[in-house]
Amino acid sequence: AQSVTQLGSHVSVSEGALVLLRCNYSSSVPPYLFWYVQYPNQGLQLLLKYTSAATLVKGINGFEAEFKKSETSFHLTKPSAHMSDAAEYFCAVSVGGGADGLTFGKGTHLIIQP
Amino acid sequence: NAGVMQNPRHLVRRRGQEARLRCSPMKGHSHVYWYRQLPEEGLKFMVYLQKENIIDESGMPKERFSAEFPKEGPSILRIQQVVRGDSAAYFCASSPIRDKSYEQYFGPGTRLTVT
């Protein structure tokens, strides 16, 4: 069975600093990987996805993630944090090409310090 | 193009009552997924449906929970005889499944409170 581990339930960075949110996955087949963002009392919005093409994936709002098979990782980064980035971030894995139910990590709450 | 719609947004039920949660997928989407989010937890997959078919219900509790996606109308997640442990946010997602670019688009969720 597949699984996702997000290291750090809370991450705090200063405005303008680098954002790094960690995600490690476990899968017996080549995975599809996703990062979603959730603002308070809202649904999830897709930030970016890896679907076995380029290992460096660029998403919306300046975020990007790199798929590293040897490390089973898919960490999310943004060079310069903005106050509006404060939200909950979820990493998810699919073993059915995205057509199956996604397996989510527990989430990382990103706090932006002014 | 309207997004995934869920109603009601908030639902309060007493223990033992039934809860019905509705999900209207995006236009042109024929695949629906239901997820449950407990406090301080990520989303847990419950069920995957296509029109008139349940494709994968491996995440559904064995009792009291059922889901349908009829030929016409929204998808319904039904919880019978609710208990306090059912209090959670329930999210629906839809997907077009085309061009091998599978993306699930999420609705705003229904927050169920069982008193």
Coordinates of N, CA and C in Angstrom, one line a residue:
Chain A
A1 N 0.8 -1.2 0.0 CA 0.0 0.0 0.0 C 0.9 1.2 0.0
Q2 N 0.4 2.3 -0.6 CA 1.2 3.5 -0.7 C 0.9 4.4 0.6
S3 N 1.9 5.3 0.8 CA 1.8 6.1 2.0 C 2.5 7.4 1.7
V4 N 2.2 8.5 2.5 CA 2.9 9.8 2.4 C 3.2 10.3 3.8
T5 N 4.4 10.7 3.9 CA 4.8 11.3 5.2 C 5.3 12.7 5.0
Q6 N 4.7 13.6 5.7 CA 5.1 15.0 5.6 C 5.8 15.4 6.9
L7 N 7.0 15.7 6.8 CA 7.8 16.1 8.0 C 7.5 17.5 8.5
G8 N 7.1 17.6 9.7 CA 6.8 18.9 10.3 C 5.3 19.3 10.1
S9 N 4.6 19.2 11.2 CA 3.2 19.6 11.1 C 3.0 21.1 11.0
H10 N 4.0 21.8 11.5 CA 4.0 23.3 11.4 C 5.4 23.7 10.9
V11 N 5.4 24.6 10.0 CA 6.7 25.3 9.5 C 6.5 26.8 9.5
S12 N 7.4 27.5 10.1 CA 7.4 28.9 10.2 C 8.5 29.5 9.5
V13 N 8.3 30.5 8.6 CA 9.3 31.2 7.9 C 9.0 32.7 7.9
S14 N 10.1 33.4 7.7 CA 9.9 34.9 7.6 C 9.4 35.3 6.2
E15 N 8.7 36.3 6.1 CA 8.3 36.8 4.8 C 9.6 37.1 4.0
G16 N 9.6 36.6 2.7 CA 10.8 36.8 1.9 C 11.8 35.7 1.9
A17 N 11.6 34.8 2.9 CA 12.6 33.7 3.1 C 12.1 32.5 2.2
L18 N 13.0 31.5 2.1 CA 12.8 30.3 1.4 C 11.7 29.5 2.1
V19 N 10.8 28.9 1.3 CA 9.9 27.9 1.9 C 10.3 26.5 1.4
L20 N 10.4 25.6 2.4 CA 10.7 24.2 2.1 C 9.7 23.4 2.9
L21 N 8.8 22.6 2.2 CA 7.9 21.7 2.9 C 8.3 20.3 2.4
R22 N 8.5 19.4 3.3 CA 9.0 18.1 3.0 C 7.9 17.0 2.8
C23 N 8.1 16.2 1.8 CA 7.2 15.1 1.5 C 8.0 13.9 1.1
N24 N 7.8 12.8 1.8 CA 8.3 11.5 1.3 C 7.2 10.5 1.1
Y25 N 7.4 9.7 0.1 CA 6.3 8.8 -0.2 C 6.8 7.3 -0.3
S26 N 5.9 6.4 -0.2 CA 6.1 5.0 -0.4 C 5.1 4.5 -1.4
S27 N 5.7 3.8 -2.4 CA 4.8 3.2 -3.4 C 5.5 2.1 -4.1
S28 N 4.7 1.0 -4.4 CA 5.3 -0.1 -5.1 C 5.3 0.0 -6.6
V29 N 4.6 1.0 -7.1 CA 4.6 1.3 -8.5 C 5.0 2.7 -8.7
P30 N 5.4 3.1 -10.0 CA 5.7 4.5 -10.2 C 4.5 5.4 -9.9
P31 N 4.8 6.4 -9.0 CA 3.6 7.2 -8.5 C 3.4 8.4 -9.3
Y32 N 2.2 8.9 -9.2 CA 1.9 10.3 -9.5 C 1.8 11.0 -8.2
L33 N 2.4 12.2 -8.1 CA 2.5 13.0 -6.9 C 1.9 14.4 -7.0
F34 N 1.3 14.8 -6.0 CA 0.5 16.1 -6.0 C 0.8 16.9 -4.7
W35 N 0.8 18.2 -4.9 CA 0.7 19.1 -3.8 C -0.5 20.0 -3.9
Y36 N -1.3 20.0 -2.8 CA -2.5 20.8 -2.7 C -2.3 21.8 -1.6
V37 N -3.0 22.9 -1.7 CA -3.1 23.9 -0.6 C -4.5 24.1 -0.2
Q38 N -4.7 24.3 1.1 CA -6.0 24.5 1.7 C -6.0 25.7 2.6
Y39 N -6.8 26.7 2.2 CA -7.0 27.9 3.1 C -8.2 27.6 4.0
P40 N -8.2 28.3 5.2 CA -9.2 28.0 6.2 C -10.6 27.9 5.6
N41 N -11.3 26.8 6.0 CA -12.7 26.6 5.7 C -12.9 26.6 4.2
Q42 N -11.9 26.2 3.4 CA -12.1 26.0 2.0 C -11.7 24.6 1.5
G43 N -11.9 24.3 0.3 CA -11.5 23.1 -0.3 C -10.1 23.1 -0.7
L44 N -9.6 22.1 -1.3 CA -8.2 22.0 -1.7 C -8.0 22.5 -3.1
Q45 N -6.9 23.2 -3.3 CA -6.5 23.7 -4.6 C -5.2 23.1 -5.1
L46 N -5.2 22.6 -6.3 CA -4.0 21.9 -6.8 C -2.9 22.9 -7.0
L47 N -1.7 22.7 -6.4 CA -0.6 23.6 -6.7 C 0.3 23.1 -7.9
L48 N 0.5 21.8 -7.8 CA 1.3 21.2 -8.9 C 1.2 19.7 -8.9
K49 N 1.7 19.0 -9.9 CA 1.6 17.6 -10.0 C 2.8 17.0 -10.7
Y50 N 3.2 15.8 -10.3 CA 4.3 15.1 -11.1 C 3.6 13.8 -11.7
T51 N 3.8 13.7 -13.0 CA 3.1 12.6 -13.7 C 4.1 11.8 -14.6
S52 N 5.3 11.6 -14.1 CA 6.4 10.8 -14.7 C 7.0 11.5 -15.9
A53 N 6.8 12.8 -16.1 CA 7.5 13.6 -17.1 C 8.7 14.2 -16.5
A54 N 8.8 15.5 -16.6 CA 10.0 16.2 -16.0 C 10.0 16.1 -14.5
T55 N 11.2 15.9 -13.9 CA 11.3 15.7 -12.5 C 11.1 17.0 -11.7
L56 N 11.4 18.1 -12.3 CA 11.2 19.4 -11.7 C 9.9 20.0 -12.2
V57 N 9.0 20.2 -11.3 CA 7.7 20.6 -11.7 C 7.4 22.0 -11.1
K58 N 6.9 22.8 -12.0 CA 6.5 24.2 -11.6 C 5.0 24.3 -11.5
G59 N 4.6 25.0 -10.4 CA 3.2 25.1 -10.2 C 2.7 26.6 -10.1
I60 N 1.6 26.7 -9.5 CA 1.1 28.1 -9.4 C 1.7 28.8 -8.2
N61 N 1.5 30.1 -8.2 CA 2.0 31.0 -7.1 C 3.5 30.9 -6.8
G62 N 4.3 30.5 -7.8 CA 5.7 30.5 -7.6 C 6.2 29.2 -6.9
F63 N 5.4 28.3 -6.7 CA 5.9 27.0 -6.1 C 6.4 26.1 -7.1
E64 N 7.4 25.2 -6.7 CA 7.9 24.2 -7.5 C 8.2 23.0 -6.6
A65 N 8.4 21.8 -7.2 CA 8.7 20.6 -6.5 C 9.6 19.7 -7.4
E66 N 10.5 19.0 -6.7 CA 11.4 18.1 -7.5 C 11.1 16.7 -7.0
F67 N 10.9 15.8 -8.0 CA 10.7 14.4 -7.8 C 12.1 13.7 -7.7
K68 N 12.4 13.1 -6.6 CA 13.7 12.4 -6.5 C 13.4 10.9 -6.1
K69 N 13.5 10.1 -7.1 CA 13.2 8.7 -6.9 C 14.1 8.0 -5.9
S70 N 15.4 8.3 -6.0 CA 16.4 7.7 -5.1 C 16.1 8.0 -3.6
E71 N 15.5 9.2 -3.4 CA 15.2 9.6 -2.0 C 13.7 9.4 -1.7
T72 N 12.9 8.9 -2.6 CA 11.4 8.8 -2.5 C 10.9 10.1 -1.9
S73 N 11.3 11.3 -2.5 CA 10.9 12.5 -2.0 C 10.2 13.4 -3.1
F74 N 9.4 14.4 -2.6 CA 8.8 15.3 -3.5 C 8.6 16.6 -2.7
H75 N 9.7 17.2 -2.4 CA 9.6 18.4 -1.5 C 9.1 19.6 -2.3
L76 N 8.4 20.5 -1.6 CA 7.8 21.7 -2.2 C 8.6 22.9 -1.8
T77 N 9.0 23.8 -2.7 CA 9.8 24.9 -2.4 C 9.2 26.2 -3.1
K78 N 9.5 27.3 -2.5 CA 9.2 28.6 -3.0 C 10.4 29.6 -2.6
P79 N 11.0 30.3 -3.5 CA 12.2 31.1 -3.2 C 11.9 32.2 -2.1
S80 N 10.7 32.8 -2.2 CA 10.5 33.9 -1.4 C 9.0 33.9 -0.9
A81 N 8.9 33.7 0.4 CA 7.5 33.5 1.0 C 6.8 34.9 1.0
H82 N 5.5 34.7 0.8 CA 4.6 35.9 0.9 C 3.6 35.6 2.0
M83 N 3.1 36.7 2.6 CA 2.1 36.5 3.6 C 0.9 35.7 3.2
S84 N 0.5 35.8 1.9 CA -0.6 35.1 1.4 C -0.4 33.6 1.3
D85 N 0.9 33.2 1.5 CA 1.1 31.7 1.4 C 0.8 31.0 2.6
A86 N 0.4 31.7 3.7 CA 0.0 31.0 4.9 C -1.2 30.2 4.7
A87 N -1.1 28.9 4.9 CA -2.2 27.9 4.6 C -1.7 26.5 5.1
E88 N -2.6 25.6 4.8 CA -2.2 24.2 5.1 C -1.9 23.5 3.7
Y89 N -0.8 22.8 3.7 CA -0.3 22.2 2.5 C -0.3 20.7 2.6
F90 N -0.9 20.0 1.6 CA -1.0 18.5 1.6 C -0.2 18.0 0.4
C91 N 0.5 16.9 0.7 CA 1.2 16.1 -0.3 C 0.3 14.9 -0.5
A92 N 0.2 14.4 -1.8 CA -0.7 13.2 -2.0 C 0.0 12.4 -3.1
V93 N -0.3 11.1 -3.0 CA 0.2 10.1 -4.0 C -0.9 9.3 -4.6
S94 N -0.7 9.0 -5.9 CA -1.7 8.2 -6.6 C -0.9 7.0 -7.3
V95 N -1.4 5.8 -7.2 CA -0.8 4.7 -7.8 C -1.6 4.3 -9.0
G96 N -2.6 5.0 -9.3 CA -3.5 4.6 -10.5 C -3.5 5.7 -11.5
G97 N -2.4 6.4 -11.6 CA -2.3 7.5 -12.6 C -3.2 8.7 -12.3
G98 N -3.6 8.8 -11.0 CA -4.4 9.9 -10.7 C -5.9 9.6 -10.7
A99 N -6.2 8.4 -11.3 CA -7.6 8.1 -11.5 C -8.1 7.3 -10.2
D100 N -7.3 7.0 -9.3 CA -7.7 6.3 -8.1 C -7.9 7.4 -7.0
G101 N -8.3 6.9 -5.8 CA -8.4 7.7 -4.7 C -7.0 8.1 -4.2
L102 N -6.8 9.4 -3.9 CA -5.5 9.8 -3.5 C -5.2 9.5 -2.1
T103 N -3.9 9.2 -1.8 CA -3.5 9.0 -0.4 C -2.8 10.3 0.0
F104 N -3.3 10.9 1.1 CA -2.7 12.2 1.5 C -1.8 12.1 2.7
G105 N -0.9 13.0 2.8 CA -0.2 13.1 4.1 C -1.0 13.9 5.1
K106 N -0.5 14.1 6.3 CA -1.3 14.7 7.3 C -1.3 16.2 7.2
G107 N -0.5 16.8 6.4 CA -0.5 18.2 6.1 C 0.6 18.9 6.9
T108 N 1.0 20.1 6.4 CA 1.9 21.0 7.0 C 1.3 22.4 7.0
H109 N 1.2 22.9 8.2 CA 0.7 24.3 8.4 C 1.8 25.3 8.2
L110 N 1.7 26.1 7.2 CA 2.8 27.1 6.9 C 2.4 28.4 7.5
I111 N 3.3 28.9 8.4 CA 3.1 30.2 9.1 C 4.2 31.1 8.5
I112 N 3.7 32.3 8.1 CA 4.6 33.3 7.6 C 4.7 34.5 8.6
Q113 N 6.0 34.7 9.1 CA 6.2 35.7 10.1 C 6.5 37.0 9.3
P114 N 5.9 38.1 9.7 CA 6.2 39.4 9.0 C 7.6 39.9 9.3
Chain B
N1 N -16.9 28.4 -16.0 CA -17.2 27.1 -15.6 C -17.2 27.0 -14.1
A2 N -18.4 26.7 -13.6 CA -18.5 26.6 -12.2 C -17.7 25.4 -11.7
G3 N -17.2 25.6 -10.4 CA -16.4 24.5 -9.8 C -17.3 23.4 -9.2
V4 N -16.7 22.6 -8.5 CA -17.4 21.5 -7.8 C -18.2 22.1 -6.7
M5 N -19.5 21.8 -6.7 CA -20.4 22.4 -5.7 C -20.8 21.3 -4.7
Q6 N -20.8 21.7 -3.4 CA -21.2 20.8 -2.4 C -22.3 21.5 -1.5
N7 N -23.3 20.8 -1.1 CA -24.2 21.4 -0.2 C -24.8 20.3 0.7
P8 N -25.2 20.6 1.9 CA -25.0 22.0 2.5 C -23.5 22.2 2.9
R9 N -23.1 23.4 3.1 CA -21.8 23.7 3.6 C -21.6 23.3 5.0
H10 N -22.6 23.4 5.8 CA -22.6 23.0 7.2 C -23.8 22.3 7.5
L11 N -23.7 21.2 8.3 CA -24.8 20.3 8.6 C -24.7 19.9 10.0
V12 N -25.7 20.1 10.8 CA -25.7 19.6 12.2 C -26.8 18.6 12.3
R13 N -26.4 17.4 12.9 CA -27.3 16.3 13.1 C -27.1 15.8 14.6
R14 N -28.3 15.3 15.1 CA -28.2 14.7 16.4 C -27.8 13.2 16.2
R15 N -27.3 12.7 17.2 CA -26.9 11.2 17.2 C -28.2 10.4 16.8
G16 N -27.9 9.5 15.8 CA -29.0 8.6 15.4 C -29.8 9.1 14.1
Q17 N -29.6 10.4 13.8 CA -30.2 10.9 12.6 C -29.4 10.5 11.3
E18 N -30.0 10.8 10.2 CA -29.3 10.6 8.9 C -28.7 11.9 8.4
A19 N -27.6 11.8 7.7 CA -27.0 12.9 7.1 C -26.9 12.6 5.6
R20 N -27.3 13.6 4.8 CA -27.1 13.4 3.3 C -26.3 14.6 2.8
L21 N -25.2 14.3 2.1 CA -24.3 15.3 1.6 C -24.3 15.2 0.1
R22 N -24.4 16.3 -0.6 CA -24.6 16.4 -2.0 C -23.3 17.0 -2.7
C23 N -23.0 16.4 -3.8 CA -21.9 16.9 -4.6 C -22.3 17.0 -6.1
S24 N -22.1 18.2 -6.7 CA -22.3 18.3 -8.1 C -21.0 18.5 -8.7
P25 N -20.5 17.6 -9.6 CA -19.2 17.8 -10.2 C -19.1 18.9 -11.2
M26 N -17.9 19.2 -11.6 CA -17.8 20.2 -12.6 C -18.4 19.7 -13.9
K27 N -18.8 20.7 -14.7 CA -19.4 20.3 -16.0 C -18.5 19.5 -16.8
G28 N -19.0 18.4 -17.3 CA -18.2 17.5 -18.2 C -17.4 16.5 -17.4
H29 N -17.4 16.5 -16.1 CA -16.7 15.5 -15.3 C -17.7 14.4 -14.9
S30 N -17.2 13.2 -15.1 CA -18.1 12.0 -14.9 C -17.6 11.1 -13.8
H31 N -16.5 11.6 -13.1 CA -15.9 10.8 -12.0 C -15.9 11.6 -10.7
V32 N -16.4 11.0 -9.7 CA -16.5 11.7 -8.4 C -15.8 10.9 -7.3
Y33 N -15.2 11.6 -6.4 CA -14.5 11.0 -5.3 C -15.0 11.7 -4.0
W34 N -15.1 10.9 -2.9 CA -15.4 11.4 -1.6 C -14.3 11.2 -0.7
Y35 N -14.0 12.2 0.1 CA -12.9 12.1 1.1 C -13.4 12.7 2.5
R36 N -12.8 12.2 3.6 CA -13.2 12.7 4.9 C -12.0 13.3 5.5
Q37 N -12.1 14.4 6.2 CA -11.0 15.0 6.9 C -11.4 15.2 8.3
L38 N -10.7 14.5 9.2 CA -10.9 14.6 10.6 C -9.9 15.8 11.1
P39 N -10.3 16.4 12.3 CA -9.4 17.4 12.8 C -8.0 17.0 12.9
E40 N -7.1 17.9 12.5 CA -5.6 17.6 12.6 C -5.2 16.4 11.7
E41 N -6.0 16.0 10.8 CA -5.6 14.9 9.9 C -5.7 15.3 8.5
G42 N -5.0 14.6 7.6 CA -5.2 14.8 6.2 C -6.5 14.2 5.7
L43 N -6.7 14.2 4.4 CA -7.9 13.7 3.9 C -7.7 12.2 3.7
K44 N -8.8 11.5 4.0 CA -8.8 10.0 3.8 C -9.8 9.7 2.7
F45 N -9.4 8.9 1.7 CA -10.2 8.5 0.6 C -11.3 7.6 1.1
M46 N -12.5 7.8 0.6 CA -13.7 7.0 1.0 C -14.2 6.2 -0.2
V47 N -14.5 6.8 -1.3 CA -15.2 6.1 -2.4 C -15.0 6.9 -3.7
Y48 N -15.0 6.1 -4.8 CA -14.8 6.6 -6.1 C -15.9 6.1 -7.0
L49 N -16.6 7.0 -7.6 CA -17.8 6.6 -8.4 C -17.7 7.2 -9.8
Q50 N -18.3 6.5 -10.7 CA -18.6 7.0 -12.0 C -20.2 7.0 -12.1
K51 N -20.7 7.6 -13.1 CA -22.2 7.6 -13.3 C -22.7 6.2 -13.1
E52 N -23.6 6.0 -12.1 CA -24.3 4.8 -11.9 C -23.4 3.6 -11.5
N53 N -22.2 3.8 -11.2 CA -21.3 2.8 -10.8 C -20.4 3.2 -9.6
I54 N -20.1 2.2 -8.7 CA -19.1 2.4 -7.7 C -17.9 1.7 -8.2
I55 N -16.8 2.5 -8.3 CA -15.6 1.9 -8.9 C -14.7 1.4 -7.7
D56 N -14.6 2.1 -6.6 CA -13.7 1.7 -5.5 C -14.3 2.3 -4.3
E57 N -14.7 1.4 -3.4 CA -15.2 1.8 -2.1 C -14.4 1.3 -0.9
S58 N -13.1 1.1 -1.2 CA -12.3 0.5 -0.2 C -12.1 1.3 1.1
G59 N -12.4 2.6 1.0 CA -12.2 3.5 2.1 C -13.5 3.8 2.9
M60 N -14.6 3.2 2.5 CA -15.9 3.4 3.1 C -16.0 2.5 4.3
P61 N -16.5 3.1 5.4 CA -16.8 2.2 6.6 C -17.8 1.2 6.2
K62 N -17.8 0.0 6.8 CA -18.6 -1.1 6.3 C -20.1 -0.9 6.6
E63 N -20.3 -0.1 7.6 CA -21.7 0.0 8.1 C -22.1 1.5 8.1
R64 N -23.3 1.8 7.8 CA -24.0 3.1 7.9 C -23.6 4.1 6.8
F65 N -22.6 3.8 6.0 CA -22.2 4.8 5.0 C -22.5 4.2 3.6
S66 N -23.1 5.0 2.7 CA -23.3 4.6 1.4 C -23.1 5.8 0.4
A67 N -22.9 5.5 -0.8 CA -22.7 6.6 -1.8 C -23.3 6.2 -3.1
E68 N -23.8 7.2 -3.8 CA -24.4 6.9 -5.2 C -24.1 8.1 -6.1
F69 N -24.1 7.8 -7.3 CA -23.9 8.9 -8.4 C -24.8 8.5 -9.5
P70 N -26.1 9.0 -9.4 CA -27.1 8.5 -10.4 C -26.8 9.2 -11.8
K71 N -27.5 8.6 -12.7 CA -27.4 9.1 -14.1 C -27.7 10.6 -14.2
E72 N -28.7 11.0 -13.5 CA -29.1 12.4 -13.4 C -29.0 12.9 -12.0
G73 N -28.5 14.1 -11.8 CA -28.4 14.7 -10.4 C -27.1 14.5 -9.8
P74 N -26.9 15.1 -8.6 CA -25.7 15.1 -7.9 C -25.3 13.7 -7.3
S75 N -24.1 13.6 -6.9 CA -23.7 12.4 -6.1 C -24.1 12.7 -4.7
I76 N -24.5 11.6 -4.0 CA -24.9 11.7 -2.6 C -24.1 10.8 -1.7
L77 N -23.6 11.3 -0.6 CA -23.0 10.5 0.4 C -24.0 10.5 1.6
R78 N -24.4 9.3 2.0 CA -25.4 9.1 3.0 C -24.8 8.4 4.2
I79 N -25.1 9.0 5.3 CA -24.6 8.4 6.6 C -25.8 8.2 7.5
Q80 N -26.1 7.0 7.8 CA -27.2 6.6 8.6 C -26.8 6.5 10.1
Q81 N -27.8 6.9 10.9 CA -27.6 6.7 12.4 C -26.3 7.3 12.8
V82 N -26.1 8.6 12.5 CA -24.8 9.3 12.8 C -24.4 9.2 14.3
V83 N -23.1 9.1 14.5 CA -22.5 9.1 15.8 C -21.5 10.3 15.9
R84 N -21.1 10.6 17.1 CA -20.2 11.8 17.2 C -18.9 11.6 16.4
G85 N -18.4 10.4 16.3 CA -17.2 10.2 15.5 C -17.3 10.5 14.0
D86 N -18.5 10.7 13.6 CA -18.7 11.1 12.2 C -18.5 12.5 11.9
S87 N -18.4 13.3 13.0 CA -18.1 14.8 12.8 C -16.8 15.0 12.1
A88 N -16.9 15.6 11.0 CA -15.7 15.8 10.2 C -16.1 16.7 9.0
A89 N -15.1 17.1 8.2 CA -15.3 17.8 6.9 C -15.3 16.7 5.8
Y90 N -16.3 16.7 5.0 CA -16.4 15.8 3.9 C -16.2 16.5 2.6
F91 N -15.2 16.1 1.8 CA -14.9 16.8 0.6 C -15.2 15.8 -0.6
C92 N -15.7 16.5 -1.6 CA -16.0 15.8 -2.9 C -15.0 16.4 -3.9
A93 N -14.5 15.5 -4.8 CA -13.7 15.9 -5.9 C -14.2 15.3 -7.2
S94 N -14.0 16.0 -8.3 CA -14.4 15.4 -9.6 C -13.2 15.5 -10.5
S95 N -13.3 14.6 -11.5 CA -12.2 14.5 -12.5 C -12.8 14.2 -13.9
P96 N -12.1 14.7 -14.9 CA -12.6 14.4 -16.3 C -12.0 13.2 -16.9
I97 N -10.9 12.7 -16.3 CA -10.1 11.6 -16.8 C -10.0 11.7 -18.3
R98 N -9.2 12.6 -18.7 CA -8.9 12.7 -20.2 C -7.5 13.0 -20.4
D99 N -7.0 12.6 -21.5 CA -5.6 12.8 -22.0 C -4.6 12.4 -21.0
K100 N -4.9 11.4 -20.2 CA -4.0 10.9 -19.1 C -3.5 12.0 -18.2
S101 N -4.3 13.0 -18.1 CA -3.9 14.1 -17.2 C -4.9 14.2 -16.1
Y102 N -4.7 13.3 -15.1 CA -5.8 13.1 -14.1 C -5.6 14.1 -13.0
E103 N -6.5 15.0 -12.9 CA -6.5 16.0 -11.8 C -7.9 15.9 -11.1
Q104 N -7.8 15.9 -9.9 CA -9.1 16.0 -9.1 C -9.3 17.4 -8.6
Y105 N -10.5 17.9 -8.9 CA -10.9 19.2 -8.5 C -11.8 19.1 -7.3
F106 N -11.4 19.8 -6.2 CA -12.1 19.7 -5.0 C -13.2 20.7 -4.7
G107 N -14.3 20.3 -4.1 CA -15.3 21.3 -3.7 C -14.9 21.9 -2.3
P108 N -15.8 22.8 -1.8 CA -15.5 23.5 -0.6 C -15.7 22.7 0.7
G109 N -16.4 21.5 0.5 CA -16.6 20.7 1.6 C -17.9 20.9 2.4
T110 N -18.3 19.9 3.1 CA -19.5 19.9 4.0 C -18.9 19.6 5.4
R111 N -19.2 20.5 6.3 CA -18.7 20.3 7.7 C -19.9 19.7 8.5
L112 N -19.8 18.5 8.9 CA -20.8 17.8 9.6 C -20.5 17.8 11.1
T113 N -21.4 18.2 11.8 CA -21.3 18.2 13.3 C -22.4 17.4 13.9
V114 N -22.0 16.4 14.6 CA -23.0 15.5 15.3 C -23.1 15.8 16.8
T115 N -24.3 16.2 17.2 CA -24.4 16.6 18.6 C -25.1 15.5 19.5

